[in-house]
Amino acid sequence: MLGKSRTPFDAVTLEASLDLARRAPDLTPRAKLAFVVRMVQQARKHRVQLDSRVLMQCLILAKPCRKVNVVVATSRVMLQQQKQALQKLRDHLNESAPAGANMHNASVELLAGRDVLDAVVFDALLRFFLRHQQTAVAAELWSELWIPGLAASNTAQLDASILESGAWVCAKTGNATEAARVAELYQKLGIKPDARVLHLLVSACVRAAQFGIAREYMQWICSLGYTLHECELRQYVRAGLSANKADEPLDELLLTLADEVLTDRDVVLCSDERNRVRFLRFFFNTLHTCVSDGRLPVHIKRPLFAPRDAFQCAQYLFARWKTTDSGISSCMVYLASRAGCLSMAMRVALASHEQAPPLHGNASKIPHGMLHAFAYEALVEQCLKQDRMGLALDLIFDQEDENLLNARRTAHMMTPYLKTLGRLGRLDLCHKLFRTYEQWCDILVRPAGVYMKLLSKAGYHAKALTLFRKLHAIYGSSDLKATRRLFRVLSSVVLQASSRTRYGGSQLSVDVIEDMVRVMKKYVRQLDRSPTEACENPGEVSPKKCRSRLRDLNREQRAAMQRKRSKGMIQKNLARIDARLKWRDWKDRLATGKM
């Protein structure tokens, strides 16, 4: 009919056709949409200007069919037409306006009286494209038509909705320039942004590596009393760590965030207490990592206008939030020790130890309130540097009760103490420390294993074997996990002794080494015969009992993996020991002429 009719196809014909298709009761949604597509194609053929009503009809009919591409294609046609119309309007204004006039405001005023784009349709289109992952189309639509879209709006509620859609576009594309425009429009229109919008603006600036602007938006969030969520803060820190140092130094990225945002008086940090502790632990761990890697200065003596340092930043944060988390306390002790502030490091360590409650659970768990190994290592190193080793020893042995908990706490601290003193070449202090430990409480395998390795490294293999025999008599038949660790250490000790035996410098005779090799081979055969417990059929037991059986099965699987690793390490060392003993035997035969 359209091909035979002489009536021109204009905007009225197009609108009537679309309205007829939408109201047709007998057509399916797909048939209605197909008819609309043909009408739009006819309109393009006759160069009919598409307006917002046409686009809204397409949007209504495309939603039930989930045909996003139809809306995208129609929007691009309309967008191209609107670009041409806006360009003609701007050219006309530039030709007729006096010099120095504000053309932006003039174009907004003129567009407000024209049907360039309906604000409701503009907002609906942005949300539709964002919902269907058409970010590029939404970004193009926003960048080209935000002026007429806002100009056509006549309510503050609609303005806020359009600006929120614009903030979503900025966050998804990482466009800091458009984010600044959205923030400026909020202030210009006198609209108070909600928390979600400000978080989106922060995300956009972080993705664009505009960290200074991101901090300004965070301060805006704090000033309005909104919660500063942990996800944006983590995103900021991670992006800052991977950013180019030439853009903004790392100390500016991290330490300025703490100074300007995290210690702010009005900040509502994270959604709840649990997430706040988690984020602070993450931030303190980041400071610790950057200081240990040399990317941040730990402490700078304070001349006038001195730059920030990690210790001062951590000190302010620790005092502001007063957390008792052992992970945060560990980082604080590390930074204070590295900065030379031993008194504060001891205060934080003692406070963390004192809040540790009795632990009734798995003996392999670290007792609550104990610090991480890197904190004790830094503390011991600083005590040694300041010749105040007595403070470090008091931290271990100045406890009221000699119960199992304190024995585990002591063993937990002994390991980093011994490793640090051994690394610094203070074997005399290692001897003193371990003798005190033996007198204080029952010996546990982990610190004893470290001490055995230090003895072996220094050439005291006989003492290391004496300690092994003592521990094997205690744990050999009662604690399988401790025994595995003990035999792994023994294999390392005997390997070192066999190396010295090869060159004639060992305290151990070949007979003693061969005897230890036989003991280890016997233990490896026992590992092969370790029994495994069968789990009942889950369908034949209650759900509660089934969960318990599954936990037992997982525990058994972990134990089997540990046995396999221990066996592999011991067998590898045994093979190297055998090779060195054969070399020794061949050398002796060569010397005596019995080849």
Coordinates of C-alpha atoms in Angstrom, one line a residue:
M1 CA 0.0 0.0 0.0
L2 CA 2.8 2.4 0.9
G3 CA 4.5 1.7 -2.5
K4 CA 1.3 2.5 -4.5
S5 CA 0.1 5.5 -2.5
R6 CA 1.1 9.0 -3.7
T7 CA 0.7 10.4 -0.1
P8 CA 4.1 11.4 1.2
F9 CA 5.5 9.3 4.1
D10 CA 6.0 11.9 6.9
A11 CA 6.3 12.0 10.7
V12 CA 2.5 11.9 11.1
T13 CA 2.3 8.7 9.0
L14 CA 5.1 7.1 10.9
E15 CA 3.7 7.9 14.3
A16 CA 0.2 6.7 13.3
S17 CA 1.7 3.4 11.9
L18 CA 3.6 2.8 15.1
D19 CA 0.6 3.5 17.3
L20 CA -1.6 1.2 15.1
A21 CA 1.0 -1.6 15.5
R22 CA 1.1 -1.2 19.2
R23 CA -2.7 -1.3 19.6
A24 CA -3.2 -4.2 17.2
P25 CA -4.8 -7.0 19.2
D26 CA -4.2 -10.0 16.9
L27 CA -0.5 -9.5 16.3
T28 CA 2.2 -11.2 18.3
P29 CA 4.9 -9.1 19.9
R30 CA 7.4 -10.3 17.3
A31 CA 5.1 -9.4 14.4
K32 CA 4.5 -6.0 15.9
L33 CA 8.2 -5.4 16.2
A34 CA 8.8 -6.6 12.6
F35 CA 6.2 -4.1 11.4
V36 CA 7.8 -1.3 13.4
V37 CA 11.2 -2.1 11.8
R38 CA 9.7 -1.9 8.3
M39 CA 8.1 1.5 9.2
V40 CA 11.4 2.8 10.5
Q41 CA 13.2 1.6 7.3
Q42 CA 10.5 3.4 5.3
A43 CA 11.0 6.5 7.3
R44 CA 14.8 6.5 6.6
K45 CA 14.0 6.0 2.9
H46 CA 11.9 9.2 2.9
R47 CA 14.3 11.0 5.2
V48 CA 11.8 11.4 8.0
Q49 CA 13.2 12.9 11.2
L50 CA 12.9 10.3 14.0
D51 CA 11.8 11.8 17.3
S52 CA 11.7 10.5 20.9
R53 CA 8.1 9.1 20.5
V54 CA 9.3 6.8 17.7
L55 CA 12.2 5.6 19.9
M56 CA 9.9 5.0 22.8
Q57 CA 7.5 2.9 20.7
C58 CA 10.5 0.7 19.6
L59 CA 11.7 0.4 23.1
I60 CA 8.2 -0.8 24.3
L61 CA 7.9 -3.3 21.6
A62 CA 11.5 -4.6 21.7
K63 CA 11.5 -5.4 25.5
P64 CA 9.1 -8.4 25.3
C65 CA 11.1 -9.9 22.4
R66 CA 14.5 -9.1 24.0
K67 CA 15.7 -7.5 20.7
V68 CA 18.3 -5.2 21.9
N69 CA 19.9 -4.8 18.4
V70 CA 16.6 -3.2 17.1
V71 CA 16.8 -0.5 19.8
V72 CA 20.5 0.0 19.2
A73 CA 20.0 0.4 15.4
T74 CA 17.1 2.8 15.8
S75 CA 19.0 4.8 18.4
R76 CA 22.0 5.2 16.1
V77 CA 19.8 6.5 13.3
M78 CA 18.2 9.0 15.6
L79 CA 21.6 9.9 17.2
Q80 CA 23.0 10.7 13.8
Q81 CA 20.0 12.9 12.9
Q82 CA 20.2 14.7 16.3
K83 CA 23.9 15.3 15.8
Q84 CA 23.2 17.0 12.4
A85 CA 20.3 19.0 13.9
L86 CA 22.4 20.1 16.9
Q87 CA 25.3 21.1 14.7
K88 CA 23.0 23.2 12.5
L89 CA 21.7 24.9 15.6
R90 CA 25.1 25.6 16.9
D91 CA 26.3 27.0 13.6
H92 CA 23.2 29.2 13.5
L93 CA 23.9 30.5 17.0
N94 CA 27.6 31.2 16.2
E95 CA 26.7 33.2 13.1
S96 CA 24.0 35.3 14.8
A97 CA 25.4 35.7 18.4
P98 CA 27.4 38.7 19.5
A99 CA 31.1 38.3 20.4
G100 CA 31.7 36.9 23.9
A101 CA 28.3 35.4 24.3
N102 CA 27.9 32.0 26.2
M103 CA 26.9 29.7 23.4
H104 CA 26.5 26.7 25.8
N105 CA 23.8 28.3 27.8
A106 CA 22.1 29.7 24.7
S107 CA 22.0 26.3 23.1
V108 CA 20.5 24.8 26.2
E109 CA 17.8 27.5 26.4
L110 CA 16.9 27.0 22.7
L111 CA 16.9 23.2 23.0
A112 CA 14.5 23.4 25.9
G113 CA 11.8 24.6 23.6
R114 CA 12.4 22.1 20.8
D115 CA 11.4 18.4 20.6
V116 CA 15.0 17.3 20.1
L117 CA 14.9 14.5 22.7
D118 CA 12.4 13.7 25.4
A119 CA 14.1 13.5 28.8
V120 CA 12.0 10.5 29.9
V121 CA 13.0 8.6 26.7
F122 CA 16.7 9.6 27.1
D123 CA 16.7 8.3 30.7
A124 CA 14.9 5.1 29.7
L125 CA 17.3 4.5 26.8
L126 CA 20.4 4.9 29.0
R127 CA 19.1 2.5 31.5
F128 CA 18.0 0.0 28.9
F129 CA 21.4 -0.1 27.2
L130 CA 23.2 -0.3 30.6
R131 CA 21.0 -3.1 31.7
H132 CA 21.7 -5.1 28.5
Q133 CA 25.5 -4.5 28.6
Q134 CA 25.5 -2.1 25.6
T135 CA 28.0 0.2 27.3
A136 CA 29.5 1.7 24.2
V137 CA 26.0 2.7 22.8
A138 CA 25.1 4.2 26.2
A139 CA 28.3 6.1 26.4
E140 CA 27.8 7.5 22.8
L141 CA 24.3 8.5 23.6
W142 CA 25.3 10.2 26.8
S143 CA 28.2 12.1 25.4
E144 CA 26.2 13.4 22.4
L145 CA 22.8 14.1 24.0
W146 CA 23.2 14.9 27.6
I147 CA 22.6 18.6 26.9
P148 CA 19.3 18.3 25.2
G149 CA 18.3 15.4 27.5
L150 CA 18.7 17.6 30.6
A151 CA 17.3 20.7 28.8
A152 CA 14.1 18.8 28.1
S153 CA 13.7 17.8 31.7
N154 CA 11.4 19.8 33.9
T155 CA 11.7 18.1 37.3
A156 CA 14.6 17.7 39.7
Q157 CA 13.7 14.0 40.1
L158 CA 14.1 13.4 36.4
D159 CA 17.4 15.4 36.4
A160 CA 18.7 13.2 39.2
S161 CA 17.7 10.0 37.4
I162 CA 19.4 11.2 34.2
L163 CA 22.6 12.1 36.1
E164 CA 22.6 8.8 37.9
S165 CA 22.5 7.0 34.5
G166 CA 25.4 9.2 33.4
A167 CA 27.3 8.2 36.5
W168 CA 26.8 4.6 35.6
V169 CA 28.1 5.2 32.1
C170 CA 31.2 6.9 33.6
A171 CA 31.8 4.0 36.0
K172 CA 31.5 1.4 33.3
T173 CA 33.7 3.2 30.8
G174 CA 36.2 4.6 33.3
N175 CA 35.8 8.1 31.9
A176 CA 37.0 10.6 34.5
T177 CA 36.2 13.6 32.3
E178 CA 32.5 12.7 32.1
A179 CA 32.5 11.9 35.8
A180 CA 33.7 15.4 36.5
R181 CA 31.0 16.8 34.3
V182 CA 28.3 14.8 36.2
A183 CA 29.6 16.1 39.5
E184 CA 29.6 19.6 38.2
L185 CA 26.0 19.2 37.0
Y186 CA 24.9 18.0 40.4
Q187 CA 26.4 21.1 42.0
K188 CA 25.1 23.4 39.3
L189 CA 21.5 22.1 39.5
G190 CA 21.6 22.1 43.3
I191 CA 20.8 18.3 43.6
K192 CA 22.2 16.3 46.5
P193 CA 23.7 13.1 45.0
D194 CA 22.9 9.8 46.7
A195 CA 25.6 7.5 47.9
R196 CA 25.5 5.2 44.9
V197 CA 26.2 8.0 42.5
L198 CA 29.3 9.2 44.4
H199 CA 30.6 5.6 44.6
L200 CA 30.2 5.4 40.9
L201 CA 32.1 8.6 40.3
V202 CA 34.9 7.3 42.6
S203 CA 35.0 4.1 40.6
A204 CA 35.2 5.9 37.3
C205 CA 38.2 8.1 38.5
V206 CA 40.0 5.1 40.0
R207 CA 39.7 3.2 36.7
A208 CA 41.0 6.2 34.9
A209 CA 43.9 6.5 37.4
Q210 CA 42.7 9.9 38.5
F211 CA 43.4 9.2 42.2
G212 CA 43.4 12.8 43.4
I213 CA 39.9 13.4 42.0
A214 CA 38.8 10.1 43.5
R215 CA 39.9 11.2 46.9
E216 CA 38.0 14.4 46.5
Y217 CA 34.8 12.4 45.8
M218 CA 35.6 10.2 48.9
Q219 CA 35.8 13.4 51.0
W220 CA 32.4 14.5 49.4
I221 CA 31.0 11.1 50.6
C222 CA 32.3 11.7 54.1
S223 CA 30.9 15.3 54.3
L224 CA 27.4 14.1 53.4
G225 CA 27.5 11.4 56.1
Y226 CA 27.4 8.5 53.7
T227 CA 29.3 5.2 54.2
L228 CA 32.6 4.9 52.5
H229 CA 32.4 1.3 51.3
E230 CA 35.2 -1.2 51.4
C231 CA 34.9 -2.2 47.7
E232 CA 35.8 1.3 46.4
L233 CA 38.7 1.5 48.9
R234 CA 40.1 -1.8 47.9
Q235 CA 39.7 -0.9 44.3
Y236 CA 41.6 2.4 44.9
V237 CA 44.5 0.6 46.7
R238 CA 44.9 -2.1 44.2
A239 CA 44.8 0.3 41.3
G240 CA 47.3 2.5 43.0
L241 CA 49.7 -0.4 43.5
S242 CA 49.6 -1.2 39.8
A243 CA 49.6 2.4 38.5
N244 CA 52.5 4.1 36.8
K245 CA 54.8 5.7 39.4
A246 CA 55.4 8.7 37.1
D247 CA 51.7 9.7 37.3
E248 CA 51.5 9.9 41.1
P249 CA 54.1 8.5 43.7
L250 CA 53.0 5.6 45.8
D251 CA 53.4 7.5 49.0
E252 CA 51.0 10.1 47.7
L253 CA 48.5 7.4 46.6
L254 CA 48.4 5.5 49.9
L255 CA 49.5 7.8 52.6
T256 CA 47.4 10.7 51.4
L257 CA 44.4 8.5 51.4
A258 CA 44.9 7.7 55.0
D259 CA 45.6 11.3 56.0
E260 CA 42.7 12.9 54.1
V261 CA 40.1 10.2 54.1
L262 CA 40.6 7.2 56.4
T263 CA 41.4 9.3 59.5
D264 CA 38.7 12.0 58.8
R265 CA 36.6 12.9 61.8
D266 CA 33.3 12.4 59.8
V267 CA 34.2 9.3 57.9
V268 CA 31.8 6.3 58.2
L269 CA 34.3 3.6 57.3
C270 CA 32.9 0.5 55.7
S271 CA 29.5 -1.1 55.9
D272 CA 30.0 -2.7 59.3
E273 CA 32.6 -3.5 62.0
R274 CA 33.7 -6.8 60.4
N275 CA 34.3 -5.3 57.0
R276 CA 36.1 -2.3 58.6
V277 CA 38.5 -4.7 60.3
R278 CA 39.0 -6.6 57.1
F279 CA 39.8 -3.5 55.1
L280 CA 42.1 -2.1 57.7
R281 CA 43.9 -5.4 57.8
F282 CA 44.2 -5.2 54.0
F283 CA 45.5 -1.6 54.1
F284 CA 48.1 -2.4 56.9
N285 CA 49.3 -5.5 55.0
T286 CA 49.7 -3.3 51.9
L287 CA 51.9 -0.8 54.0
H288 CA 53.9 -3.7 55.3
T289 CA 54.4 -5.2 51.8
C290 CA 55.4 -1.8 50.3
V291 CA 57.9 -1.1 53.1
S292 CA 59.5 -4.5 52.9
D293 CA 59.8 -4.1 49.1
G294 CA 61.3 -0.7 49.5
R295 CA 58.5 1.1 47.7
L296 CA 57.6 3.2 50.7
P297 CA 59.8 5.0 53.2
V298 CA 59.2 3.5 56.7
H299 CA 60.2 6.5 58.7
I300 CA 61.7 9.9 57.9
K301 CA 63.1 12.2 60.6
R302 CA 61.0 15.3 60.7
P303 CA 62.6 18.3 59.2
L304 CA 60.2 21.1 58.2
F305 CA 57.8 20.1 55.4
A306 CA 59.1 16.5 55.5
P307 CA 57.2 14.0 53.3
R308 CA 54.9 11.4 54.8
D309 CA 56.1 8.0 55.9
A310 CA 54.4 4.6 56.4
F311 CA 55.0 4.5 60.2
Q312 CA 53.3 7.8 60.8
C313 CA 50.4 6.9 58.6
A314 CA 50.0 3.6 60.4
Q315 CA 50.3 5.2 63.8
Y316 CA 47.5 7.7 63.0
L317 CA 45.2 4.9 61.7
F318 CA 45.9 2.6 64.6
A319 CA 45.1 5.4 67.1
R320 CA 42.0 6.4 65.2
W321 CA 40.3 3.0 65.0
K322 CA 41.7 1.3 68.1
T323 CA 41.4 -2.2 66.7
T324 CA 42.6 -5.3 68.5
D325 CA 43.0 -7.4 65.4
S326 CA 46.2 -9.4 65.6
G327 CA 46.9 -9.0 61.8
I328 CA 46.8 -5.2 62.1
S329 CA 48.8 -5.3 65.3
S330 CA 51.4 -7.4 63.5
C331 CA 51.9 -4.8 60.8
M332 CA 52.0 -2.0 63.4
V333 CA 54.7 -3.8 65.4
Y334 CA 56.7 -4.4 62.2
L335 CA 56.5 -0.8 61.1
A336 CA 57.3 0.6 64.6
S337 CA 60.3 -1.8 64.8
R338 CA 61.6 -0.8 61.4
A339 CA 61.1 2.9 62.3
G340 CA 63.2 2.4 65.5
C341 CA 60.3 3.0 67.8
L342 CA 60.8 0.0 70.0
S343 CA 58.7 1.3 72.9
M344 CA 55.6 1.5 70.7
A345 CA 56.3 -1.9 69.2
M346 CA 56.5 -3.5 72.6
R347 CA 53.3 -1.8 73.8
V348 CA 51.3 -3.0 70.8
A349 CA 52.7 -6.6 71.1
L350 CA 51.9 -6.8 74.8
A351 CA 48.4 -5.5 74.3
S352 CA 47.8 -8.1 71.6
H353 CA 49.1 -10.9 73.8
E354 CA 47.0 -9.8 76.8
Q355 CA 43.7 -9.9 74.9
A356 CA 44.3 -13.5 73.8
P357 CA 41.6 -15.7 75.4
P358 CA 42.1 -19.5 76.0
L359 CA 41.8 -21.5 72.9
H360 CA 39.9 -24.8 73.0
G361 CA 40.3 -26.2 69.5
N362 CA 42.7 -27.6 67.0
A363 CA 46.2 -27.5 68.4
S364 CA 47.6 -26.6 65.0
K365 CA 45.8 -23.2 65.1
I366 CA 47.8 -20.1 66.0
P367 CA 46.6 -18.9 69.4
H368 CA 44.4 -15.9 69.3
G369 CA 46.2 -12.6 69.8
M370 CA 49.6 -13.8 68.7
L371 CA 51.4 -11.8 66.0
H372 CA 52.6 -12.9 62.6
A373 CA 56.2 -14.1 62.2
F374 CA 57.4 -11.0 60.3
A375 CA 56.4 -8.8 63.3
Y376 CA 58.5 -10.9 65.8
E377 CA 61.4 -11.0 63.3
A378 CA 61.5 -7.2 63.0
L379 CA 61.1 -6.8 66.8
V380 CA 64.0 -9.1 67.5
E381 CA 66.2 -7.4 64.9
Q382 CA 65.5 -4.0 66.4
C383 CA 66.1 -5.2 70.0
L384 CA 69.4 -6.6 68.9
K385 CA 70.3 -3.4 67.1
Q386 CA 69.5 -1.3 70.2
D387 CA 71.2 -3.9 72.5
R388 CA 67.9 -4.5 74.4
M389 CA 67.5 -8.2 73.8
G390 CA 66.1 -8.6 77.3
L391 CA 62.8 -7.0 76.1
A392 CA 62.4 -9.6 73.4
L393 CA 63.0 -12.4 75.9
D394 CA 60.6 -11.0 78.4
L395 CA 57.9 -10.9 75.7
I396 CA 58.2 -14.7 75.4
F397 CA 58.9 -15.9 78.9
D398 CA 57.1 -13.4 81.1
Q399 CA 53.9 -15.3 81.5
E400 CA 52.0 -16.2 84.6
D401 CA 50.8 -19.8 83.8
E402 CA 52.8 -22.6 82.3
N403 CA 49.8 -24.3 80.6
L404 CA 49.4 -25.7 77.2
L405 CA 48.2 -22.4 75.7
N406 CA 51.4 -20.6 76.9
A407 CA 53.5 -23.5 75.6
R408 CA 52.0 -23.1 72.2
R409 CA 52.3 -19.3 72.4
T410 CA 56.0 -19.7 73.3
A411 CA 56.6 -22.1 70.5
H412 CA 54.9 -19.8 68.1
M413 CA 57.3 -16.9 69.0
M414 CA 60.4 -19.1 69.3
T415 CA 60.4 -20.0 65.6
P416 CA 60.8 -16.4 64.2
Y417 CA 63.2 -15.6 67.1
L418 CA 65.5 -18.5 66.3
K419 CA 65.3 -17.8 62.5
T420 CA 66.2 -14.1 63.0
L421 CA 69.1 -14.7 65.4
G422 CA 70.4 -17.5 63.1
R423 CA 70.2 -15.2 60.1
L424 CA 72.1 -12.5 61.9
G425 CA 74.8 -15.0 63.0
R426 CA 74.0 -14.9 66.8
L427 CA 74.2 -18.6 67.5
D428 CA 75.2 -17.9 71.1
L429 CA 71.8 -16.2 71.7
C430 CA 70.1 -19.1 69.9
H431 CA 71.7 -21.5 72.5
K432 CA 70.7 -19.3 75.4
L433 CA 67.1 -18.9 74.1
F434 CA 66.6 -22.6 73.5
R435 CA 68.0 -23.6 76.9
T436 CA 65.6 -21.2 78.5
Y437 CA 62.8 -22.7 76.4
E438 CA 63.6 -26.2 77.5
Q439 CA 63.5 -25.2 81.1
W440 CA 60.3 -23.2 80.7
C441 CA 57.8 -25.6 79.1
D442 CA 57.5 -28.8 77.0
I443 CA 59.4 -28.7 73.7
L444 CA 57.3 -28.6 70.5
V445 CA 58.6 -29.8 67.2
R446 CA 58.4 -26.6 65.1
P447 CA 60.9 -24.5 67.1
A448 CA 63.0 -27.5 67.9
G449 CA 63.3 -28.3 64.2
V450 CA 64.5 -24.7 63.4
Y451 CA 67.1 -25.1 66.2
M452 CA 68.2 -28.5 64.7
K453 CA 68.8 -26.9 61.3
L454 CA 70.8 -24.0 62.9
L455 CA 72.9 -26.5 64.8
S456 CA 73.5 -28.5 61.6
K457 CA 74.4 -25.4 59.6
A458 CA 76.9 -24.5 62.2
G459 CA 78.5 -28.0 62.1
Y460 CA 77.0 -29.3 65.4
H461 CA 75.4 -32.4 63.8
A462 CA 75.8 -34.5 66.9
K463 CA 73.8 -32.1 69.1
A464 CA 71.2 -32.0 66.4
L465 CA 70.9 -35.8 66.4
T466 CA 70.7 -35.8 70.2
L467 CA 67.8 -33.4 70.1
F468 CA 66.1 -35.5 67.4
R469 CA 66.3 -38.7 69.6
K470 CA 64.9 -36.8 72.5
L471 CA 61.9 -35.5 70.5
H472 CA 61.4 -38.8 68.7
A473 CA 61.0 -40.5 72.1
I474 CA 58.3 -37.9 73.0
Y475 CA 56.3 -37.7 69.7
G476 CA 57.3 -40.8 67.8
S477 CA 54.1 -42.8 68.5
S478 CA 51.6 -40.1 69.6
D479 CA 51.7 -37.2 67.1
L480 CA 52.0 -38.2 63.4
K481 CA 52.1 -34.7 62.1
A482 CA 55.0 -33.7 64.5
T483 CA 56.8 -36.9 63.5
R484 CA 56.6 -36.1 59.8
R485 CA 58.1 -32.7 60.4
L486 CA 60.8 -34.2 62.7
F487 CA 61.9 -36.7 60.0
R488 CA 61.9 -34.0 57.3
V489 CA 64.3 -32.0 59.5
L490 CA 66.4 -35.1 60.2
S491 CA 66.8 -35.8 56.5
S492 CA 68.2 -32.2 56.0
V493 CA 70.5 -32.5 59.0
V494 CA 71.9 -35.9 57.8
L495 CA 72.3 -34.5 54.2
Q496 CA 74.4 -31.7 55.5
A497 CA 76.5 -34.1 57.7
S498 CA 77.0 -36.4 54.7
S499 CA 78.3 -33.4 52.7
R500 CA 80.9 -32.6 55.3
T501 CA 81.7 -36.3 55.7
R502 CA 82.5 -36.4 51.9
Y503 CA 85.3 -33.9 52.5
G504 CA 86.3 -35.2 55.9
G505 CA 84.9 -32.4 58.1
S506 CA 81.9 -33.8 59.9
Q507 CA 81.4 -34.6 63.6
L508 CA 79.5 -37.7 62.6
S509 CA 81.0 -41.0 61.5
V510 CA 79.8 -42.9 58.5
D511 CA 78.4 -45.5 60.7
V512 CA 76.1 -43.0 62.5
I513 CA 75.0 -41.5 59.2
E514 CA 74.2 -45.0 57.8
D515 CA 72.3 -45.8 61.0
M516 CA 70.2 -42.6 60.6
V517 CA 69.6 -43.5 56.9
R518 CA 68.2 -46.9 58.0
V519 CA 65.9 -45.2 60.5
M520 CA 64.6 -42.8 57.8
K521 CA 64.0 -45.6 55.3
K522 CA 62.1 -47.6 57.9
Y523 CA 59.9 -44.5 58.5
V524 CA 59.3 -44.1 54.8
R525 CA 58.0 -47.7 54.6
Q526 CA 55.7 -46.9 57.5
L527 CA 54.3 -44.0 55.6
D528 CA 53.4 -46.4 52.8
R529 CA 51.5 -48.5 55.2
S530 CA 49.6 -45.7 56.9
P531 CA 45.9 -46.7 57.2
T532 CA 43.1 -44.8 55.7
E533 CA 39.6 -44.6 57.2
A534 CA 36.7 -45.5 55.0
C535 CA 33.7 -43.2 55.0
E536 CA 30.3 -44.7 55.3
N537 CA 27.8 -44.4 52.5
P538 CA 26.3 -40.8 52.8
G539 CA 22.9 -42.1 51.9
E540 CA 22.8 -44.5 54.9
V541 CA 23.5 -41.9 57.5
S542 CA 21.8 -38.7 58.8
P543 CA 22.7 -35.4 57.2
K544 CA 24.5 -34.2 60.3
K545 CA 26.5 -37.4 60.5
C546 CA 27.2 -37.3 56.8
R547 CA 28.7 -33.8 57.1
S548 CA 30.9 -35.1 59.9
R549 CA 32.0 -38.0 57.7
L550 CA 32.8 -35.7 54.8
R551 CA 34.9 -33.5 57.1
D552 CA 36.7 -36.6 58.3
L553 CA 37.3 -37.6 54.7
N554 CA 38.7 -34.1 53.8
R555 CA 40.9 -34.3 56.8
E556 CA 42.2 -37.7 55.8
Q557 CA 42.8 -36.5 52.2
R558 CA 44.9 -33.5 53.5
A559 CA 46.8 -35.9 55.8
A560 CA 47.5 -38.2 52.8
M561 CA 48.8 -35.2 50.8
Q562 CA 51.1 -34.2 53.7
R563 CA 52.4 -37.8 53.9
K564 CA 53.1 -37.8 50.2
R565 CA 55.0 -34.5 50.4
S566 CA 57.0 -35.6 53.4
K567 CA 57.8 -38.9 51.8
G568 CA 58.9 -37.2 48.6
M569 CA 61.2 -34.8 50.4
I570 CA 62.8 -37.5 52.6
Q571 CA 63.3 -39.8 49.7
K572 CA 65.0 -37.0 47.7
N573 CA 67.4 -36.3 50.5
L574 CA 68.0 -40.0 51.0
A575 CA 69.0 -40.4 47.4
R576 CA 71.5 -37.5 47.7
I577 CA 72.9 -39.0 51.0
D578 CA 73.4 -42.4 49.3
A579 CA 75.2 -40.8 46.4
R580 CA 77.6 -38.9 48.8
L581 CA 78.3 -42.0 50.8
K582 CA 79.1 -44.0 47.6
W583 CA 81.5 -41.2 46.6
R584 CA 83.1 -41.4 50.1
D585 CA 83.4 -45.2 49.7
W586 CA 84.9 -44.9 46.2
K587 CA 87.4 -42.3 47.4
D588 CA 88.5 -44.6 50.3
R589 CA 89.0 -47.5 48.0
L590 CA 91.0 -45.4 45.6
A591 CA 93.2 -44.2 48.5
T592 CA 93.9 -47.8 49.7
G593 CA 94.3 -49.3 46.3
K594 CA 91.4 -51.7 46.5
M595 CA 89.7 -50.6 43.3

